Amino acid sequence: MAPRRQADILVVGGINTDFLVQGPRLPRAGEHVEGHLFLESLGGKGANAAVAASRLGARSTLLGRVGMDARGLALLEQLEGEGVETRAVSRDPGFSTGVVLEMVDESGRRQSLSAEGANRRLSVADVIAAEDRISGADVLLAQLAAVIAAVHIARAAGTHVVLDPAPPSTLPEELLEAVHVIRLNDAEAEVLTGLEVVDRDSARRAAENLLRRGVGTAVVAAPQGTLLLGTESELWLPNLPVDWVDTTGAGDAFSAALCVALGERRSLTDAARFAHATAALATMRLGALSGLPNRDQVVSFMARIDSLALSPEPVSW
Ligand SMILES: Nc1ncnc2c1ncn2[C@@H]1O[C@H](COP(=O)(O)OP(=O)(O)O)[C@@H](O)[C@H]1O
Ligand SMILES: [Mg+2]
């Protein structure tokens, strides 16, 4: 078999420290509840996707901004330990590294409050400073709405553009016209299209709306599965049977895996299947980063899914 082509992925997105406490239930306003589990980890959609891409075997570069503080430095070291290239992460002297406080109850319901800090200060100048890396990449995964400059550089250089815009918001039409692939969860699709997404048919209507507005391919996650709609293809991927614990970060894992497979020059449907399996595995651990699978885990999971096609039993790994 020919050696696999290594994908080169450039992720533009947020970098945070996540402080997570799990307790018996979420507190009401003004209430204190004693929890039982504490996790501190590298987080932020950009960092998660960059780590996901690296674990899946890609060359992964992150473009973002952290503070000059000790947390920022620690996050950069952790990213490098994961094999993520961080030279395009700038450090802001006046704002602290982004932080998210998360509370999770036993059934996985969560509530969070963030201080975006240095993430909000990522500038067009930072993007232009990384122009060579963007132009040289196979795929740009953009996760901040303020990434139009990066998208333009990528388009001009022939770099594929995948957009995973969160949290739910409207986007400039100019940005929609410029992306090859947009990936949305149901809430994001609803805000962007005004159409409620509750199942496969409504996901298709939302995807059609996005295609009419210039998007190349739309990937919309509905509660029961994920729909991919391109100008010539439609694929419905029902949710895979896993013992899910926490879906946080699973969408980012999907986007990162899609980019990796596209960067390896695999077909869109092949890439979507790979991404779907990666997302399913990413739901099986609490915390976004700890759930991100490596390539071997995704490959063996896909083989098991194929062989278990007739079995409804949840899979564990
Ligand atoms: N059992 C499952 N099989 C496959 N994908 C799943 C499963 N459960 C959840 N997912 C995926 O998890 C993702 C969650 O996306 P999203 O809400 O954007 O998460 P985040 O932004 O935190 O990464 C969706 O793409 C959904 O399809
Ligand atoms: Mg998401």
JSON list of C-alpha atoms in Angstrom, two decimals, residues 15-99:
[
{"chain": "A", "resi": 15, "resn": "ILE", "atom": "CA", "xyz": [-7.32, 28.65, 23.34]},
{"chain": "A", "resi": 16, "resn": "ASN", "atom": "CA", "xyz": [-8.45, 28.45, 26.98]},
{"chain": "A", "resi": 17, "resn": "THR", "atom": "CA", "xyz": [-7.82, 26.85, 30.30]},
{"chain": "A", "resi": 18, "resn": "ASP", "atom": "CA", "xyz": [-10.92, 24.82, 31.19]},
{"chain": "A", "resi": 19, "resn": "PHE", "atom": "CA", "xyz": [-11.76, 24.44, 34.88]},
{"chain": "A", "resi": 20, "resn": "LEU", "atom": "CA", "xyz": [-14.46, 21.81, 35.23]},
{"chain": "A", "resi": 21, "resn": "VAL", "atom": "CA", "xyz": [-16.26, 20.69, 38.37]},
{"chain": "A", "resi": 22, "resn": "GLN", "atom": "CA", "xyz": [-18.74, 17.82, 38.35]},
{"chain": "A", "resi": 23, "resn": "GLY", "atom": "CA", "xyz": [-21.36, 17.65, 41.08]},
{"chain": "A", "resi": 24, "resn": "PRO", "atom": "CA", "xyz": [-24.68, 15.95, 41.83]},
{"chain": "A", "resi": 25, "resn": "ARG", "atom": "CA", "xyz": [-26.64, 18.75, 40.16]},
{"chain": "A", "resi": 26, "resn": "LEU", "atom": "CA", "xyz": [-26.16, 22.27, 38.76]},
{"chain": "A", "resi": 27, "resn": "PRO", "atom": "CA", "xyz": [-26.55, 25.13, 41.28]},
{"chain": "A", "resi": 28, "resn": "ARG", "atom": "CA", "xyz": [-29.38, 27.64, 40.93]},
{"chain": "A", "resi": 29, "resn": "ALA", "atom": "CA", "xyz": [-28.54, 31.37, 41.02]},
{"chain": "A", "resi": 30, "resn": "GLY", "atom": "CA", "xyz": [-27.12, 32.23, 44.42]},
{"chain": "A", "resi": 31, "resn": "GLU", "atom": "CA", "xyz": [-26.84, 28.60, 45.49]},
{"chain": "A", "resi": 32, "resn": "HIS", "atom": "CA", "xyz": [-23.77, 26.57, 46.43]},
{"chain": "A", "resi": 33, "resn": "VAL", "atom": "CA", "xyz": [-23.57, 22.85, 45.64]},
{"chain": "A", "resi": 34, "resn": "GLU", "atom": "CA", "xyz": [-20.66, 20.66, 46.74]},
{"chain": "A", "resi": 35, "resn": "GLY", "atom": "CA", "xyz": [-19.15, 18.80, 43.79]},
{"chain": "A", "resi": 36, "resn": "HIS", "atom": "CA", "xyz": [-16.87, 15.79, 43.71]},
{"chain": "A", "resi": 37, "resn": "LEU", "atom": "CA", "xyz": [-14.62, 15.95, 40.65]},
{"chain": "A", "resi": 38, "resn": "PHE", "atom": "CA", "xyz": [-12.27, 18.64, 39.39]},
{"chain": "A", "resi": 39, "resn": "LEU", "atom": "CA", "xyz": [-10.49, 18.70, 36.03]},
{"chain": "A", "resi": 40, "resn": "GLU", "atom": "CA", "xyz": [-8.20, 21.43, 34.79]},
{"chain": "A", "resi": 41, "resn": "SER", "atom": "CA", "xyz": [-7.25, 21.13, 31.14]},
{"chain": "A", "resi": 42, "resn": "LEU", "atom": "CA", "xyz": [-6.18, 22.76, 27.95]},
{"chain": "A", "resi": 43, "resn": "GLY", "atom": "CA", "xyz": [-9.34, 23.76, 26.10]},
{"chain": "A", "resi": 44, "resn": "GLY", "atom": "CA", "xyz": [-10.85, 26.11, 23.56]},
{"chain": "A", "resi": 45, "resn": "LYS", "atom": "CA", "xyz": [-12.21, 25.07, 20.19]},
{"chain": "A", "resi": 46, "resn": "GLY", "atom": "CA", "xyz": [-9.02, 25.91, 18.32]},
{"chain": "A", "resi": 47, "resn": "ALA", "atom": "CA", "xyz": [-6.79, 24.02, 20.74]},
{"chain": "A", "resi": 48, "resn": "ASN", "atom": "CA", "xyz": [-9.12, 20.99, 20.77]},
{"chain": "A", "resi": 49, "resn": "ALA", "atom": "CA", "xyz": [-9.25, 20.78, 16.99]},
{"chain": "A", "resi": 50, "resn": "ALA", "atom": "CA", "xyz": [-5.48, 21.26, 16.64]},
{"chain": "A", "resi": 51, "resn": "VAL", "atom": "CA", "xyz": [-4.82, 18.46, 19.14]},
{"chain": "A", "resi": 52, "resn": "ALA", "atom": "CA", "xyz": [-7.42, 16.26, 17.42]},
{"chain": "A", "resi": 53, "resn": "ALA", "atom": "CA", "xyz": [-5.71, 16.76, 14.06]},
{"chain": "A", "resi": 54, "resn": "SER", "atom": "CA", "xyz": [-2.29, 15.99, 15.52]},
{"chain": "A", "resi": 55, "resn": "ARG", "atom": "CA", "xyz": [-3.52, 12.81, 17.24]},
{"chain": "A", "resi": 56, "resn": "LEU", "atom": "CA", "xyz": [-4.97, 11.72, 13.89]},
{"chain": "A", "resi": 57, "resn": "GLY", "atom": "CA", "xyz": [-1.54, 11.97, 12.30]},
{"chain": "A", "resi": 58, "resn": "ALA", "atom": "CA", "xyz": [-1.64, 15.37, 10.60]},
{"chain": "A", "resi": 59, "resn": "ARG", "atom": "CA", "xyz": [0.90, 18.17, 10.75]},
{"chain": "A", "resi": 60, "resn": "SER", "atom": "CA", "xyz": [-1.13, 20.59, 12.84]},
{"chain": "A", "resi": 61, "resn": "THR", "atom": "CA", "xyz": [-0.53, 24.32, 13.32]},
{"chain": "A", "resi": 62, "resn": "LEU", "atom": "CA", "xyz": [-2.58, 26.56, 15.59]},
{"chain": "A", "resi": 63, "resn": "LEU", "atom": "CA", "xyz": [-3.14, 30.27, 14.97]},
{"chain": "A", "resi": 64, "resn": "GLY", "atom": "CA", "xyz": [-4.47, 32.04, 18.05]},
{"chain": "A", "resi": 65, "resn": "ARG", "atom": "CA", "xyz": [-3.60, 34.26, 20.98]},
{"chain": "A", "resi": 66, "resn": "VAL", "atom": "CA", "xyz": [-2.92, 33.72, 24.67]},
{"chain": "A", "resi": 67, "resn": "GLY", "atom": "CA", "xyz": [-1.82, 36.07, 27.46]},
{"chain": "A", "resi": 68, "resn": "MET", "atom": "CA", "xyz": [1.70, 36.67, 28.77]},
{"chain": "A", "resi": 69, "resn": "ASP", "atom": "CA", "xyz": [0.69, 34.81, 31.94]},
{"chain": "A", "resi": 70, "resn": "ALA", "atom": "CA", "xyz": [1.88, 31.48, 33.33]},
{"chain": "A", "resi": 71, "resn": "ARG", "atom": "CA", "xyz": [-1.30, 29.72, 32.15]},
{"chain": "A", "resi": 72, "resn": "GLY", "atom": "CA", "xyz": [-0.63, 30.83, 28.58]},
{"chain": "A", "resi": 73, "resn": "LEU", "atom": "CA", "xyz": [2.89, 29.46, 28.71]},
{"chain": "A", "resi": 74, "resn": "ALA", "atom": "CA", "xyz": [1.69, 26.18, 30.21]},
{"chain": "A", "resi": 75, "resn": "LEU", "atom": "CA", "xyz": [-0.93, 25.78, 27.46]},
{"chain": "A", "resi": 76, "resn": "LEU", "atom": "CA", "xyz": [1.67, 26.39, 24.75]},
{"chain": "A", "resi": 77, "resn": "GLU", "atom": "CA", "xyz": [3.91, 23.72, 26.30]},
{"chain": "A", "resi": 78, "resn": "GLN", "atom": "CA", "xyz": [1.02, 21.29, 26.45]},
{"chain": "A", "resi": 79, "resn": "LEU", "atom": "CA", "xyz": [0.11, 21.96, 22.81]},
{"chain": "A", "resi": 80, "resn": "GLU", "atom": "CA", "xyz": [3.71, 21.36, 21.79]},
{"chain": "A", "resi": 81, "resn": "GLY", "atom": "CA", "xyz": [3.71, 18.14, 23.84]},
{"chain": "A", "resi": 82, "resn": "GLU", "atom": "CA", "xyz": [0.76, 17.07, 21.68]},
{"chain": "A", "resi": 83, "resn": "GLY", "atom": "CA", "xyz": [2.79, 17.76, 18.56]},
{"chain": "A", "resi": 84, "resn": "VAL", "atom": "CA", "xyz": [0.94, 20.99, 17.67]},
{"chain": "A", "resi": 85, "resn": "GLU", "atom": "CA", "xyz": [3.04, 23.73, 16.08]},
{"chain": "A", "resi": 86, "resn": "THR", "atom": "CA", "xyz": [2.51, 26.93, 18.11]},
{"chain": "A", "resi": 87, "resn": "ARG", "atom": "CA", "xyz": [4.76, 29.50, 16.46]},
{"chain": "A", "resi": 88, "resn": "ALA", "atom": "CA", "xyz": [1.65, 31.28, 15.12]},
{"chain": "A", "resi": 89, "resn": "VAL", "atom": "CA", "xyz": [0.16, 31.66, 18.61]},
{"chain": "A", "resi": 90, "resn": "SER", "atom": "CA", "xyz": [0.87, 35.24, 19.67]},
{"chain": "A", "resi": 91, "resn": "ARG", "atom": "CA", "xyz": [1.04, 36.46, 23.26]},
{"chain": "A", "resi": 92, "resn": "ASP", "atom": "CA", "xyz": [-0.93, 39.47, 24.41]},
{"chain": "A", "resi": 93, "resn": "PRO", "atom": "CA", "xyz": [0.73, 41.70, 27.02]},
{"chain": "A", "resi": 94, "resn": "GLY", "atom": "CA", "xyz": [-2.51, 43.31, 28.22]},
{"chain": "A", "resi": 95, "resn": "PHE", "atom": "CA", "xyz": [-5.08, 40.49, 28.36]},
{"chain": "A", "resi": 96, "resn": "SER", "atom": "CA", "xyz": [-5.04, 37.22, 30.22]},
{"chain": "A", "resi": 97, "resn": "THR", "atom": "CA", "xyz": [-5.26, 33.78, 28.63]},
{"chain": "A", "resi": 98, "resn": "GLY", "atom": "CA", "xyz": [-8.85, 32.73, 27.99]},
{"chain": "A", "resi": 99, "resn": "VAL", "atom": "CA", "xyz": [-10.62, 30.78, 30.68]}
]
